[in-house]
Amino acid sequence: MTRFPSVRLAVAAAAAALLAFGAAAQAKTLVYCSEGSPENFTPALNTTGTSFDAARPVYDKLTHFVRGSTEVQPGLAESWTVSPDGRVFTFKLRKGVKFHSGVNGFKPTRDFNADDVLFSFERQWKADHPYAKVSGGKYDYFADMGLAQDLESLEKLDPYTVRMTLKRANVTMIANLAMDFAAIHSAEYADFLAKSNRKEQFDQVPVGTGPFSFVAYQKDAVIRYKANPAYWGAEKALVDGLVYAITPDPTARYSKLKAGECHFAVAPRPADLPEMQKDPKLQVISKPGLNIAYWAFNNQKAPFDKKDVRLAFNMAIDKAAIIRDVYLGAGQAAKNLIPPTMWAYDDKIKPIAYDPAKAKELLAKAGVKTPLEIDLWYMPVQRPYNPNSKRIAEMMQADLAKIGVNAKLVTYEWGEYRKRMQQGEHMTGMLGWNGDNGDPDNFFFLHGCDAARAGGQNLAKWCNKEFDERLEKARATPDHKTRLKLYQEMQAIEAADVPDMKLAHSVVYEVMRKEVTGYKQSPFFSHEFTGVSLK
């Protein structure tokens, strides 16, 4: 149960609404069987798609992606200009945009304006911001993408004009601002909670300008939203209510879908797809994933500080067997960090061959004595890039035993797992990435030196100066040919230094009932329910 007394009755109502699904469906309530619980409802604090999905109905950003594509369109900024040197971005803000009312007793007295933009970014940027340390105060996207260092100034020119100045050019900025971490919050709501000494509720009981407003959250069970009748956007909520039925087990999600207890289910098991595709009550959609599943070696811990050891571990794993037996044809072996569908992909990079005998030789060359004891962390949840992390870990464990390595399998609750890996507690561990904005930078920053810090998203904790220099240069140049050359050089550097094992790029499948109309599958594996209705 949520710890906030003011929303307990609403939580009970949400649970009752889920149980009485049949009646709810009559009232045009869309039920989404999601895969996990959010860490909170402030995207700037999070890095998981699960948490982003939970916050997305509530918030808008300055720029948006056209639903179902990587194309950027105006959001809360109705227009913008960029200086010739690519450093100064001036945003004209949309007028007449209303914040949600009645959430947590809050009633806004003004429309969205520049103060809300400054609040949302300065919280992530300025250590002395009144909300900087609330809910832990870690803003990994903002830091890992270089904004903590690159932002020079953020100015309110007038109530509906904001100027953002960077220390160096960033050609990815407009697309970056369409990402979830850049969600715009209500500064007035923050003041309202601060005055009653309730700052901690800001990230748990959210207020935004989005197409749905938050009603209640019961941890590990249900999230409930209602349509925002005052929404400014052209694509509005076409259902009265939206319910997230939190269902971590994919078999349980499938059962609920068949029984009509949810309309939409995420991440089906590959083994269930043939049966789903034959069911006349269901519709299965798919798209090549803008993603990567990888196995990170902690380069700051022996023996993974040695390249020969990292290469040996790549050679020890029968990747083809994993693709065949776990992905069941819904994935392809990876050799680069970015997927083949991305414009900078370098197909000239050669994959590392499965060769256990050579792996043994490399370990001996590196001075590693066997048996070697390591840990192998695996995710406790199913992700679009990895349908069964535990099964893959077991297959890796068996392969490693053949070269004299004893791998202890380790996992934690999903939020704890991410936190511990970002802190670098693991020796080796599995994770992956879904692209956020369609730009190669959004993948390559995962191996940047900024992201290798404790708490950062570079889980290999690998910092290569040659790679990092090219990452920064590519981010600053608008010339496509120059960026392409730099990204291909970066892929060659990665291939030579082997910071991790690139496992797979998956095909992303999603399943919904036939009565769902208007849904568009996102290239980013984000879930948006504006423009979605029920027959």
Protein backbone atom coordinates (compact mmCIF):
# COMPACT_ATOMS: atom_id res chain seq x y z
CA MET A 1 0.00 0.00 0.00
CA THR A 2 1.24 3.51 -0.76
CA ARG A 3 2.55 5.32 2.29
CA PHE A 4 0.64 8.53 1.57
CA PRO A 5 -2.62 8.67 3.60
CA SER A 6 -4.14 11.18 1.21
CA VAL A 7 -4.27 8.67 -1.61
CA ARG A 8 -5.16 5.46 0.27
CA LEU A 9 -8.83 5.60 -0.65
CA ALA A 10 -7.92 6.22 -4.27
CA VAL A 11 -5.57 3.23 -4.21
CA ALA A 12 -8.34 0.99 -2.91
CA ALA A 13 -10.59 2.30 -5.66
CA ALA A 14 -7.92 1.51 -8.26
CA ALA A 15 -7.59 -2.07 -7.06
CA ALA A 16 -11.37 -2.49 -7.11
CA ALA A 17 -11.49 -1.07 -10.62
CA LEU A 18 -9.00 -3.64 -11.82
CA LEU A 19 -10.86 -6.52 -10.22
CA ALA A 20 -14.09 -5.34 -11.80
CA PHE A 21 -12.55 -5.26 -15.25
CA GLY A 22 -15.71 -6.22 -17.09
CA ALA A 23 -17.52 -3.16 -15.84
CA ALA A 24 -14.48 -0.98 -16.42
CA ALA A 25 -14.27 -2.07 -20.04
CA GLN A 26 -17.85 -0.85 -20.54
CA ALA A 27 -16.68 2.57 -19.29
CA LYS A 28 -13.89 2.63 -21.89
CA THR A 29 -11.04 1.75 -19.55
CA LEU A 30 -7.94 0.42 -21.29
CA VAL A 31 -5.99 -2.12 -19.22
CA TYR A 32 -2.29 -2.62 -19.95
CA CYS A 33 -0.53 -5.67 -18.49
CA SER A 34 2.88 -4.18 -17.74
CA GLU A 35 5.98 -6.11 -16.71
CA GLY A 36 7.04 -4.38 -13.51
CA SER A 37 6.67 -1.64 -10.94
CA PRO A 38 8.09 1.85 -11.46
CA GLU A 39 10.80 3.14 -9.16
CA ASN A 40 8.85 6.44 -9.00
CA PHE A 41 7.03 8.77 -11.40
CA THR A 42 9.80 11.26 -12.23
CA PRO A 43 11.62 10.15 -15.41
CA ALA A 44 14.70 12.28 -14.65
CA LEU A 45 15.44 10.01 -11.68
CA ASN A 46 15.13 6.77 -13.65
CA THR A 47 16.78 4.76 -16.41
CA THR A 48 14.33 1.89 -16.94
CA GLY A 49 11.66 1.61 -19.60
CA THR A 50 9.33 0.24 -16.93
CA SER A 51 9.47 3.49 -14.97
CA PHE A 52 9.33 5.66 -18.10
CA ASP A 53 6.20 3.85 -19.26
CA ALA A 54 4.52 4.52 -15.92
CA ALA A 55 5.26 8.26 -16.03
CA ARG A 56 4.67 8.85 -19.75
CA PRO A 57 0.85 9.27 -19.63
CA VAL A 58 1.25 12.16 -17.16
CA TYR A 59 3.93 14.35 -18.75
CA ASP A 60 4.86 16.31 -21.85
CA LYS A 61 8.28 17.44 -23.06
CA LEU A 62 9.44 20.50 -25.01
CA THR A 63 9.67 18.31 -28.10
CA HIS A 64 7.86 15.06 -28.89
CA PHE A 65 8.40 12.10 -31.16
CA VAL A 66 5.62 11.52 -33.64
CA ARG A 67 3.86 8.48 -32.23
CA GLY A 68 5.32 5.33 -33.78
CA SER A 69 8.35 7.04 -35.37
CA THR A 70 11.70 8.74 -34.67
CA GLU A 71 10.52 12.06 -36.19
CA VAL A 72 10.63 15.01 -33.78
CA GLN A 73 7.71 17.44 -33.58
CA PRO A 74 6.83 20.42 -31.37
CA GLY A 75 5.59 19.64 -27.86
CA LEU A 76 5.37 22.19 -25.07
CA ALA A 77 7.70 24.26 -27.23
CA GLU A 78 5.65 25.25 -30.27
CA SER A 79 8.81 26.36 -32.13
CA TRP A 80 12.55 26.83 -31.65
CA THR A 81 15.65 28.28 -33.25
CA VAL A 82 19.25 27.03 -33.11
CA SER A 83 22.26 29.33 -33.42
CA PRO A 84 24.65 28.77 -36.35
CA ASP A 85 27.31 27.40 -33.99
CA GLY A 86 24.87 24.80 -32.59
CA ARG A 87 25.18 26.02 -28.99
CA VAL A 88 22.16 28.25 -28.37
CA PHE A 89 18.60 26.91 -28.44
CA THR A 90 15.70 29.36 -28.06
CA PHE A 91 12.26 27.87 -27.40
CA LYS A 92 8.91 29.60 -27.86
CA LEU A 93 6.55 27.93 -25.40
CA ARG A 94 2.96 26.94 -26.00
CA LYS A 95 0.34 29.12 -24.30
CA GLY A 96 -2.85 27.99 -22.59
CA VAL A 97 -1.51 24.57 -21.45
CA LYS A 98 -3.17 23.39 -18.21
CA PHE A 99 -1.61 21.31 -15.44
CA HIS A 100 -3.62 18.50 -13.86
CA SER A 101 -5.89 19.58 -11.02
CA GLY A 102 -7.02 17.81 -7.87
CA VAL A 103 -4.04 15.45 -7.59
CA ASN A 104 -2.90 15.38 -3.95
CA GLY A 105 -5.16 18.35 -3.22
CA PHE A 106 -3.32 20.58 -5.72
CA LYS A 107 -5.22 23.12 -7.81
CA PRO A 108 -3.04 25.13 -10.21
CA THR A 109 -3.53 28.89 -10.32
CA ARG A 110 -1.70 29.43 -13.61
CA ASP A 111 -0.94 27.78 -16.95
CA PHE A 112 2.34 26.15 -17.93
CA ASN A 113 5.14 28.67 -18.52
CA ALA A 114 8.90 29.17 -18.54
CA ASP A 115 9.17 28.74 -14.77
CA ASP A 116 8.22 25.08 -15.16
CA VAL A 117 10.92 24.52 -17.80
CA LEU A 118 13.58 26.09 -15.59
CA PHE A 119 12.45 24.08 -12.57
CA SER A 120 12.53 20.77 -14.48
CA PHE A 121 16.08 21.19 -15.81
CA GLU A 122 17.64 23.13 -12.94
CA ARG A 123 16.61 20.39 -10.53
CA GLN A 124 18.87 18.04 -12.50
CA TRP A 125 21.61 20.61 -13.06
CA LYS A 126 22.04 22.71 -9.90
CA ALA A 127 23.14 21.10 -6.65
CA ASP A 128 21.55 23.89 -4.60
CA HIS A 129 18.12 23.52 -6.21
CA PRO A 130 15.47 23.01 -3.48
CA TYR A 131 14.45 19.65 -5.03
CA ALA A 132 17.94 18.52 -6.13
CA LYS A 133 18.37 15.97 -3.32
CA VAL A 134 14.73 14.83 -3.08
CA SER A 135 14.24 11.09 -3.81
CA GLY A 136 17.99 10.46 -3.83
CA GLY A 137 18.94 13.20 -6.26
CA LYS A 138 20.52 11.02 -8.99
CA TYR A 139 19.93 12.21 -12.54
CA ASP A 140 21.78 9.61 -14.59
CA TYR A 141 20.53 10.51 -18.07
CA PHE A 142 21.32 14.18 -17.56
CA ALA A 143 24.83 13.34 -16.32
CA ASP A 144 25.67 10.42 -18.62
CA MET A 145 24.74 12.36 -21.76
CA GLY A 146 27.10 15.16 -20.74
CA LEU A 147 24.48 17.79 -19.93
CA ALA A 148 25.67 18.26 -16.37
CA GLN A 149 28.97 19.55 -17.79
CA ASP A 150 27.83 21.00 -21.10
CA LEU A 151 24.93 23.21 -20.00
CA GLU A 152 26.24 26.78 -19.68
CA SER A 153 23.04 28.69 -18.95
CA LEU A 154 19.26 28.37 -18.92
CA GLU A 155 17.38 31.66 -19.11
CA LYS A 156 13.78 32.82 -18.96
CA LEU A 157 13.63 35.61 -21.56
CA ASP A 158 9.93 36.15 -20.91
CA PRO A 159 7.09 33.97 -19.52
CA TYR A 160 6.92 32.01 -22.80
CA THR A 161 10.51 32.09 -24.08
CA VAL A 162 13.44 30.02 -22.78
CA ARG A 163 17.03 30.12 -23.99
CA MET A 164 19.36 27.17 -23.40
CA THR A 165 23.08 27.74 -24.02
CA LEU A 166 25.64 24.93 -24.19
CA LYS A 167 29.41 25.13 -23.78
CA ARG A 168 29.82 23.16 -27.02
CA ALA A 169 27.60 22.26 -29.93
CA ASN A 170 25.24 19.29 -29.64
CA VAL A 171 23.42 18.29 -32.81
CA THR A 172 21.35 15.69 -30.92
CA MET A 173 19.80 18.17 -28.48
CA ILE A 174 16.35 18.63 -30.04
CA ALA A 175 15.85 14.84 -30.18
CA ASN A 176 17.30 14.47 -26.68
CA LEU A 177 14.69 16.86 -25.32
CA ALA A 178 11.96 14.55 -26.62
CA MET A 179 13.28 11.81 -24.30
CA ASP A 180 11.60 10.95 -21.04
CA PHE A 181 14.23 12.45 -18.74
CA ALA A 182 13.28 15.88 -20.15
CA ALA A 183 9.66 15.70 -18.89
CA ILE A 184 8.32 19.06 -17.72
CA HIS A 185 6.97 19.30 -14.17
CA SER A 186 4.91 21.92 -12.37
CA ALA A 187 7.02 24.34 -10.34
CA GLU A 188 3.84 25.49 -8.62
CA TYR A 189 3.05 21.92 -7.51
CA ALA A 190 6.60 21.64 -6.12
CA ASP A 191 6.07 24.83 -4.09
CA PHE A 192 2.66 23.58 -2.92
CA LEU A 193 4.21 20.39 -1.50
CA ALA A 194 7.23 22.17 -0.03
CA LYS A 195 4.98 24.52 1.97
CA SER A 196 3.31 21.54 3.64
CA ASN A 197 6.61 19.65 4.15
CA ARG A 198 5.65 16.95 1.62
CA LYS A 199 8.46 17.23 -0.93
CA GLU A 200 8.90 13.44 -1.08
CA GLN A 201 5.42 13.13 -2.62
CA PHE A 202 6.48 15.10 -5.72
CA ASP A 203 8.01 12.02 -7.36
CA GLN A 204 5.39 9.54 -6.12
CA VAL A 205 2.15 11.44 -6.82
CA PRO A 206 2.85 13.12 -10.16
CA VAL A 207 1.32 16.23 -11.76
CA GLY A 208 1.94 17.08 -15.40
CA THR A 209 0.25 18.42 -18.52
CA GLY A 210 -0.08 15.03 -20.26
CA PRO A 211 -3.07 13.29 -21.84
CA PHE A 212 -3.83 11.34 -18.66
CA SER A 213 -3.72 12.44 -15.03
CA PHE A 214 -2.57 10.23 -12.18
CA VAL A 215 -5.19 8.72 -9.85
CA ALA A 216 -3.44 6.11 -7.66
CA TYR A 217 -0.65 3.56 -7.40
CA GLN A 218 -0.58 0.34 -5.41
CA LYS A 219 2.98 -0.98 -5.49
CA ASP A 220 3.48 -4.21 -7.44
CA ALA A 221 -0.24 -4.32 -8.28
CA VAL A 222 -1.86 -1.47 -10.20
CA ILE A 223 -1.50 2.11 -11.46
CA ARG A 224 -4.61 4.04 -12.40
CA TYR A 225 -4.98 7.15 -14.57
CA LYS A 226 -7.93 9.08 -15.98
CA ALA A 227 -8.27 11.01 -19.23
CA ASN A 228 -7.29 14.69 -19.10
CA PRO A 229 -10.19 16.55 -20.77
CA ALA A 230 -8.13 19.77 -20.96
CA TYR A 231 -5.24 18.20 -22.88
CA TRP A 232 -3.79 20.60 -25.46
CA GLY A 233 -2.48 18.04 -27.96
CA ALA A 234 -4.06 16.97 -31.23
CA GLU A 235 -3.86 13.30 -30.16
CA LYS A 236 -5.96 12.95 -27.04
CA ALA A 237 -7.00 10.15 -24.71
CA LEU A 238 -9.81 8.26 -26.45
CA VAL A 239 -10.59 6.15 -23.37
CA ASP A 240 -11.96 7.38 -20.05
CA GLY A 241 -9.47 5.50 -17.91
CA LEU A 242 -6.11 3.78 -18.20
CA VAL A 243 -5.02 0.99 -15.84
CA TYR A 244 -1.56 -0.60 -15.62
CA ALA A 245 -1.99 -4.12 -14.23
CA ILE A 246 1.53 -4.93 -13.02
CA THR A 247 2.18 -8.54 -14.04
CA PRO A 248 5.87 -9.56 -14.09
CA ASP A 249 5.31 -13.15 -15.25
CA PRO A 250 4.83 -13.41 -19.05
CA THR A 251 2.68 -16.53 -18.72
CA ALA A 252 0.36 -14.67 -16.35
CA ARG A 253 0.18 -11.74 -18.78
CA TYR A 254 -0.85 -14.11 -21.55
CA SER A 255 -3.51 -15.70 -19.36
CA LYS A 256 -4.95 -12.30 -18.46
CA LEU A 257 -4.97 -11.29 -22.11
CA LYS A 258 -6.86 -14.42 -23.16
CA ALA A 259 -9.34 -14.01 -20.30
CA GLY A 260 -10.03 -10.38 -21.22
CA GLU A 261 -8.52 -9.07 -17.98
CA CYS A 262 -6.21 -6.82 -19.97
CA HIS A 263 -6.27 -5.41 -23.48
CA PHE A 264 -2.56 -5.10 -24.13
CA ALA A 265 0.41 -7.18 -22.92
CA VAL A 266 4.09 -6.43 -23.12
CA ALA A 267 7.00 -8.80 -23.92
CA PRO A 268 5.37 -12.13 -24.79
CA ARG A 269 7.46 -15.30 -24.47
CA PRO A 270 8.81 -16.29 -27.90
CA ALA A 271 7.48 -19.82 -27.27
CA ASP A 272 3.92 -18.44 -26.94
CA LEU A 273 3.92 -16.47 -30.18
CA PRO A 274 2.69 -19.23 -32.55
CA GLU A 275 -0.36 -19.87 -30.35
CA MET A 276 -1.03 -16.14 -29.97
CA GLN A 277 -0.88 -15.59 -33.72
CA LYS A 278 -3.55 -18.25 -34.24
CA ASP A 279 -5.97 -16.79 -31.68
CA PRO A 280 -8.74 -14.83 -33.48
CA LYS A 281 -9.28 -12.66 -30.39
CA LEU A 282 -5.69 -11.39 -30.42
CA GLN A 283 -3.48 -9.33 -32.70
CA VAL A 284 0.31 -9.72 -32.65
CA ILE A 285 2.49 -6.90 -33.94
CA SER A 286 6.27 -6.80 -34.32
CA LYS A 287 9.16 -4.55 -35.30
CA PRO A 288 12.96 -5.02 -35.49
CA GLY A 289 14.13 -3.69 -32.15
CA LEU A 290 16.21 -0.54 -31.80
CA ASN A 291 18.02 -2.40 -29.04
CA ILE A 292 20.99 -4.40 -27.80
CA ALA A 293 21.34 -7.13 -25.18
CA TYR A 294 24.84 -7.34 -23.73
CA TRP A 295 26.95 -9.00 -21.06
CA ALA A 296 29.08 -6.37 -19.29
CA PHE A 297 32.50 -7.18 -17.86
CA ASN A 298 33.55 -4.82 -15.08
CA ASN A 299 36.79 -3.50 -16.59
CA GLN A 300 37.78 -2.03 -13.22
CA LYS A 301 37.95 -5.46 -11.56
CA ALA A 302 40.58 -8.15 -12.12
CA PRO A 303 40.85 -10.18 -14.23
CA PHE A 304 38.54 -8.19 -16.54
CA ASP A 305 40.99 -5.31 -16.61
CA LYS A 306 42.85 -7.43 -19.18
CA LYS A 307 41.74 -7.43 -22.80
CA ASP A 308 42.75 -11.07 -23.35
CA VAL A 309 40.43 -12.15 -20.54
CA ARG A 310 37.50 -10.22 -21.99
CA LEU A 311 38.17 -11.71 -25.41
CA ALA A 312 38.42 -15.21 -23.90
CA PHE A 313 35.01 -14.82 -22.28
CA ASN A 314 33.52 -13.75 -25.62
CA MET A 315 34.99 -16.83 -27.29
CA ALA A 316 33.75 -19.15 -24.54
CA ILE A 317 30.05 -18.46 -25.11
CA ASP A 318 28.05 -20.29 -27.77
CA LYS A 319 26.05 -17.24 -28.84
CA ALA A 320 24.37 -19.07 -31.73
CA ALA A 321 22.87 -21.59 -29.29
CA ILE A 322 21.44 -18.75 -27.18
CA ILE A 323 19.87 -17.09 -30.23
CA ARG A 324 18.44 -20.42 -31.34
CA ASP A 325 17.18 -21.79 -28.03
CA VAL A 326 16.15 -18.64 -26.12
CA TYR A 327 15.26 -16.06 -28.76
CA LEU A 328 13.62 -18.75 -30.93
CA GLY A 329 14.29 -16.85 -34.12
CA ALA A 330 13.16 -13.47 -32.72
CA GLY A 331 16.69 -12.08 -32.58
CA GLN A 332 20.06 -11.92 -34.30
CA ALA A 333 23.57 -12.15 -32.94
CA ALA A 334 25.11 -8.76 -32.18
CA LYS A 335 28.63 -7.60 -32.98
CA ASN A 336 28.20 -3.82 -32.56
CA LEU A 337 26.56 -1.73 -29.87
CA ILE A 338 24.09 -0.20 -32.33
CA PRO A 339 21.59 -2.39 -34.23
CA PRO A 340 21.83 -2.98 -38.01
CA THR A 341 18.76 -0.80 -38.59
CA MET A 342 20.68 2.31 -37.44
CA TRP A 343 22.37 4.50 -40.06
CA ALA A 344 25.92 4.39 -38.60
CA TYR A 345 26.10 0.59 -38.32
CA ASP A 346 29.42 -0.80 -39.61
CA ASP A 347 28.91 -4.25 -41.07
CA LYS A 348 32.65 -4.58 -41.75
CA ILE A 349 33.26 -5.33 -38.07
CA LYS A 350 33.99 -9.04 -37.74
CA PRO A 351 32.10 -11.06 -35.10
CA ILE A 352 34.06 -12.95 -32.43
CA ALA A 353 33.95 -16.66 -33.19
CA TYR A 354 32.93 -19.30 -30.63
CA ASP A 355 36.21 -21.04 -29.79
CA PRO A 356 36.53 -22.58 -26.28
CA ALA A 357 40.03 -23.95 -26.98
CA LYS A 358 41.31 -20.51 -27.97
CA ALA A 359 39.55 -19.04 -24.91
CA LYS A 360 41.54 -21.36 -22.65
CA GLU A 361 44.78 -20.29 -24.36
CA LEU A 362 43.95 -16.61 -23.86
CA LEU A 363 43.24 -17.10 -20.15
CA ALA A 364 46.59 -18.85 -19.72
CA LYS A 365 48.32 -16.08 -21.69
CA ALA A 366 46.75 -13.51 -19.35
CA GLY A 367 48.11 -15.40 -16.33
CA VAL A 368 44.68 -16.50 -15.12
CA LYS A 369 44.75 -19.68 -13.08
CA THR A 370 41.78 -22.01 -13.27
CA PRO A 371 39.42 -22.83 -11.75
CA LEU A 372 38.48 -19.14 -11.73
CA GLU A 373 35.54 -17.99 -9.58
CA ILE A 374 33.38 -15.15 -10.91
CA ASP A 375 29.85 -13.86 -10.48
CA LEU A 376 27.37 -13.65 -13.34
CA TRP A 377 24.44 -11.32 -12.71
CA TYR A 378 21.18 -11.89 -14.57
CA MET A 379 18.05 -9.75 -14.74
CA PRO A 380 15.02 -10.77 -12.66
CA VAL A 381 12.62 -9.52 -15.36
CA GLN A 382 11.94 -10.14 -19.00
CA ARG A 383 12.95 -7.31 -21.31
CA PRO A 384 12.28 -6.74 -25.02
CA TYR A 385 15.96 -7.29 -25.79
CA ASN A 386 16.24 -10.37 -23.53
CA PRO A 387 13.31 -12.80 -23.25
CA ASN A 388 14.84 -14.99 -20.51
CA SER A 389 17.92 -13.68 -18.72
CA LYS A 390 18.06 -16.55 -16.23
CA ARG A 391 18.06 -19.20 -18.95
CA ILE A 392 20.81 -17.36 -20.82
CA ALA A 393 22.84 -17.13 -17.61
CA GLU A 394 22.50 -20.89 -17.11
CA MET A 395 23.71 -21.54 -20.66
CA MET A 396 26.65 -19.18 -20.14
CA GLN A 397 27.44 -20.87 -16.83
CA ALA A 398 27.66 -24.24 -18.60
CA ASP A 399 29.86 -22.82 -21.37
CA LEU A 400 32.21 -21.16 -18.88
CA ALA A 401 32.61 -24.39 -16.93
CA LYS A 402 34.19 -25.87 -20.07
CA ILE A 403 37.09 -23.41 -19.85
CA GLY A 404 37.60 -23.77 -16.10
CA VAL A 405 35.46 -20.83 -14.93
CA ASN A 406 32.90 -21.30 -12.15
CA ALA A 407 30.19 -18.67 -12.49
CA LYS A 408 27.98 -17.95 -9.49
CA LEU A 409 24.56 -16.74 -10.68
CA VAL A 410 23.34 -13.59 -8.91
CA THR A 411 20.18 -11.50 -9.17
CA TYR A 412 18.23 -8.90 -7.21
CA GLU A 413 14.90 -7.10 -7.39
CA TRP A 414 14.84 -5.11 -10.65
CA GLY A 415 15.41 -1.64 -9.20
CA GLU A 416 18.09 -2.92 -6.82
CA TYR A 417 19.74 -4.85 -9.67
CA ARG A 418 20.10 -1.72 -11.77
CA LYS A 419 21.32 0.37 -8.86
CA ARG A 420 23.99 -2.15 -7.82
CA MET A 421 25.25 -2.66 -11.37
CA GLN A 422 25.47 1.08 -11.97
CA GLN A 423 27.54 1.34 -8.79
CA GLY A 424 29.88 -1.34 -10.22
CA GLU A 425 29.32 -4.08 -7.63
CA HIS A 426 29.24 -6.83 -10.27
CA MET A 427 32.11 -8.67 -11.89
CA THR A 428 29.98 -9.54 -14.90
CA GLY A 429 26.32 -8.87 -15.53
CA MET A 430 23.63 -8.84 -18.20
CA LEU A 431 21.60 -5.88 -19.27
CA GLY A 432 20.59 -4.16 -22.48
CA TRP A 433 19.36 -0.95 -24.03
CA ASN A 434 16.35 0.27 -25.98
CA GLY A 435 17.10 3.34 -28.08
CA ASP A 436 15.51 6.58 -26.89
CA ASN A 437 15.79 8.93 -29.84
CA GLY A 438 16.94 7.20 -33.04
CA ASP A 439 20.44 8.73 -32.98
CA PRO A 440 23.62 6.61 -32.69
CA ASP A 441 24.81 8.90 -29.88
CA ASN A 442 22.00 7.48 -27.76
CA PHE A 443 23.75 4.08 -27.83
CA PHE A 444 27.41 5.13 -27.89
CA PHE A 445 27.09 7.33 -24.81
CA LEU A 446 26.71 4.02 -22.89
CA HIS A 447 30.45 3.54 -23.36
CA GLY A 448 31.40 7.16 -22.75
CA CYS A 449 33.70 8.10 -19.89
CA ASP A 450 31.00 10.32 -18.33
CA ALA A 451 28.82 7.24 -17.96
CA ALA A 452 31.63 5.10 -16.48
CA ARG A 453 31.47 6.92 -13.13
CA ALA A 454 29.92 5.19 -10.12
CA GLY A 455 26.18 5.29 -10.68
CA GLY A 456 26.52 5.79 -14.42
CA GLN A 457 25.03 3.65 -17.16
CA ASN A 458 28.37 2.46 -18.58
CA LEU A 459 28.13 -0.92 -16.85
CA ALA A 460 31.44 -2.16 -18.28
CA LYS A 461 33.05 0.80 -16.42
CA TRP A 462 35.22 1.12 -19.52
CA CYS A 463 36.80 4.47 -20.36
CA ASN A 464 38.76 4.66 -23.60
CA LYS A 465 40.04 8.15 -24.39
CA GLU A 466 40.17 7.56 -28.16
CA PHE A 467 36.55 6.39 -28.13
CA ASP A 468 35.46 9.26 -25.87
CA GLU A 469 37.13 11.96 -27.99
CA ARG A 470 35.25 10.72 -31.05
CA LEU A 471 31.99 10.52 -29.09
CA GLU A 472 32.27 14.21 -28.15
CA LYS A 473 33.33 15.28 -31.63
CA ALA A 474 30.43 13.41 -33.28
CA ARG A 475 27.99 15.03 -30.86
CA ALA A 476 29.23 18.49 -31.85
CA THR A 477 29.33 18.25 -35.65
CA PRO A 478 26.25 18.53 -37.90
CA ASP A 479 28.05 17.01 -40.89
CA HIS A 480 26.59 13.56 -41.57
CA LYS A 481 29.68 12.15 -43.32
CA THR A 482 31.95 13.24 -40.49
CA ARG A 483 29.66 11.70 -37.89
CA LEU A 484 29.46 8.46 -39.88
CA LYS A 485 33.27 8.21 -40.06
CA LEU A 486 33.61 8.89 -36.33
CA TYR A 487 30.98 6.31 -35.38
CA GLN A 488 32.59 3.67 -37.56
CA GLU A 489 35.96 4.38 -35.94
CA MET A 490 34.30 4.02 -32.52
CA GLN A 491 32.88 0.63 -33.47
CA ALA A 492 36.38 -0.49 -34.51
CA ILE A 493 37.83 0.71 -31.17
CA GLU A 494 35.17 -1.23 -29.27
CA ALA A 495 35.77 -4.36 -31.35
CA ALA A 496 39.50 -4.15 -30.65
CA ASP A 497 39.25 -3.53 -26.91
CA VAL A 498 36.27 -5.84 -26.17
CA PRO A 499 34.74 -4.07 -23.14
CA ASP A 500 31.80 -6.49 -23.08
CA MET A 501 30.01 -9.19 -25.05
CA LYS A 502 27.38 -7.96 -27.47
CA LEU A 503 24.71 -10.64 -27.31
CA ALA A 504 21.70 -9.91 -29.52
CA HIS A 505 19.36 -7.46 -31.20
CA SER A 506 15.81 -8.69 -30.81
CA VAL A 507 12.61 -8.41 -32.76
CA VAL A 508 10.07 -6.73 -30.47
CA TYR A 509 6.65 -8.39 -30.29
CA GLU A 510 3.56 -6.95 -28.59
CA VAL A 511 0.13 -8.48 -28.24
CA MET A 512 -3.29 -6.92 -27.84
CA ARG A 513 -6.90 -7.89 -28.06
CA LYS A 514 -8.73 -7.36 -31.35
CA GLU A 515 -10.90 -4.60 -29.88
CA VAL A 516 -7.87 -2.31 -29.43
CA THR A 517 -7.62 0.25 -32.24
CA GLY A 518 -5.20 3.06 -33.04
CA TYR A 519 -2.12 1.70 -31.26
CA LYS A 520 1.24 2.42 -32.97
CA GLN A 521 4.30 0.41 -32.07
CA SER A 522 7.21 2.60 -31.01
CA PRO A 523 10.76 2.11 -32.34
CA PHE A 524 11.88 2.94 -28.78
CA PHE A 525 9.71 0.26 -27.14
CA SER A 526 7.84 3.01 -25.32
CA HIS A 527 4.12 2.58 -24.78
CA GLU A 528 1.79 5.46 -25.55
CA PHE A 529 -1.99 5.27 -25.29
CA THR A 530 -3.09 8.57 -26.75
CA GLY A 531 -5.07 7.94 -29.93
CA VAL A 532 -5.88 4.40 -28.74
CA SER A 533 -9.46 3.26 -28.33
CA LEU A 534 -11.60 0.15 -27.81
CA LYS A 535 -14.22 -1.09 -30.24
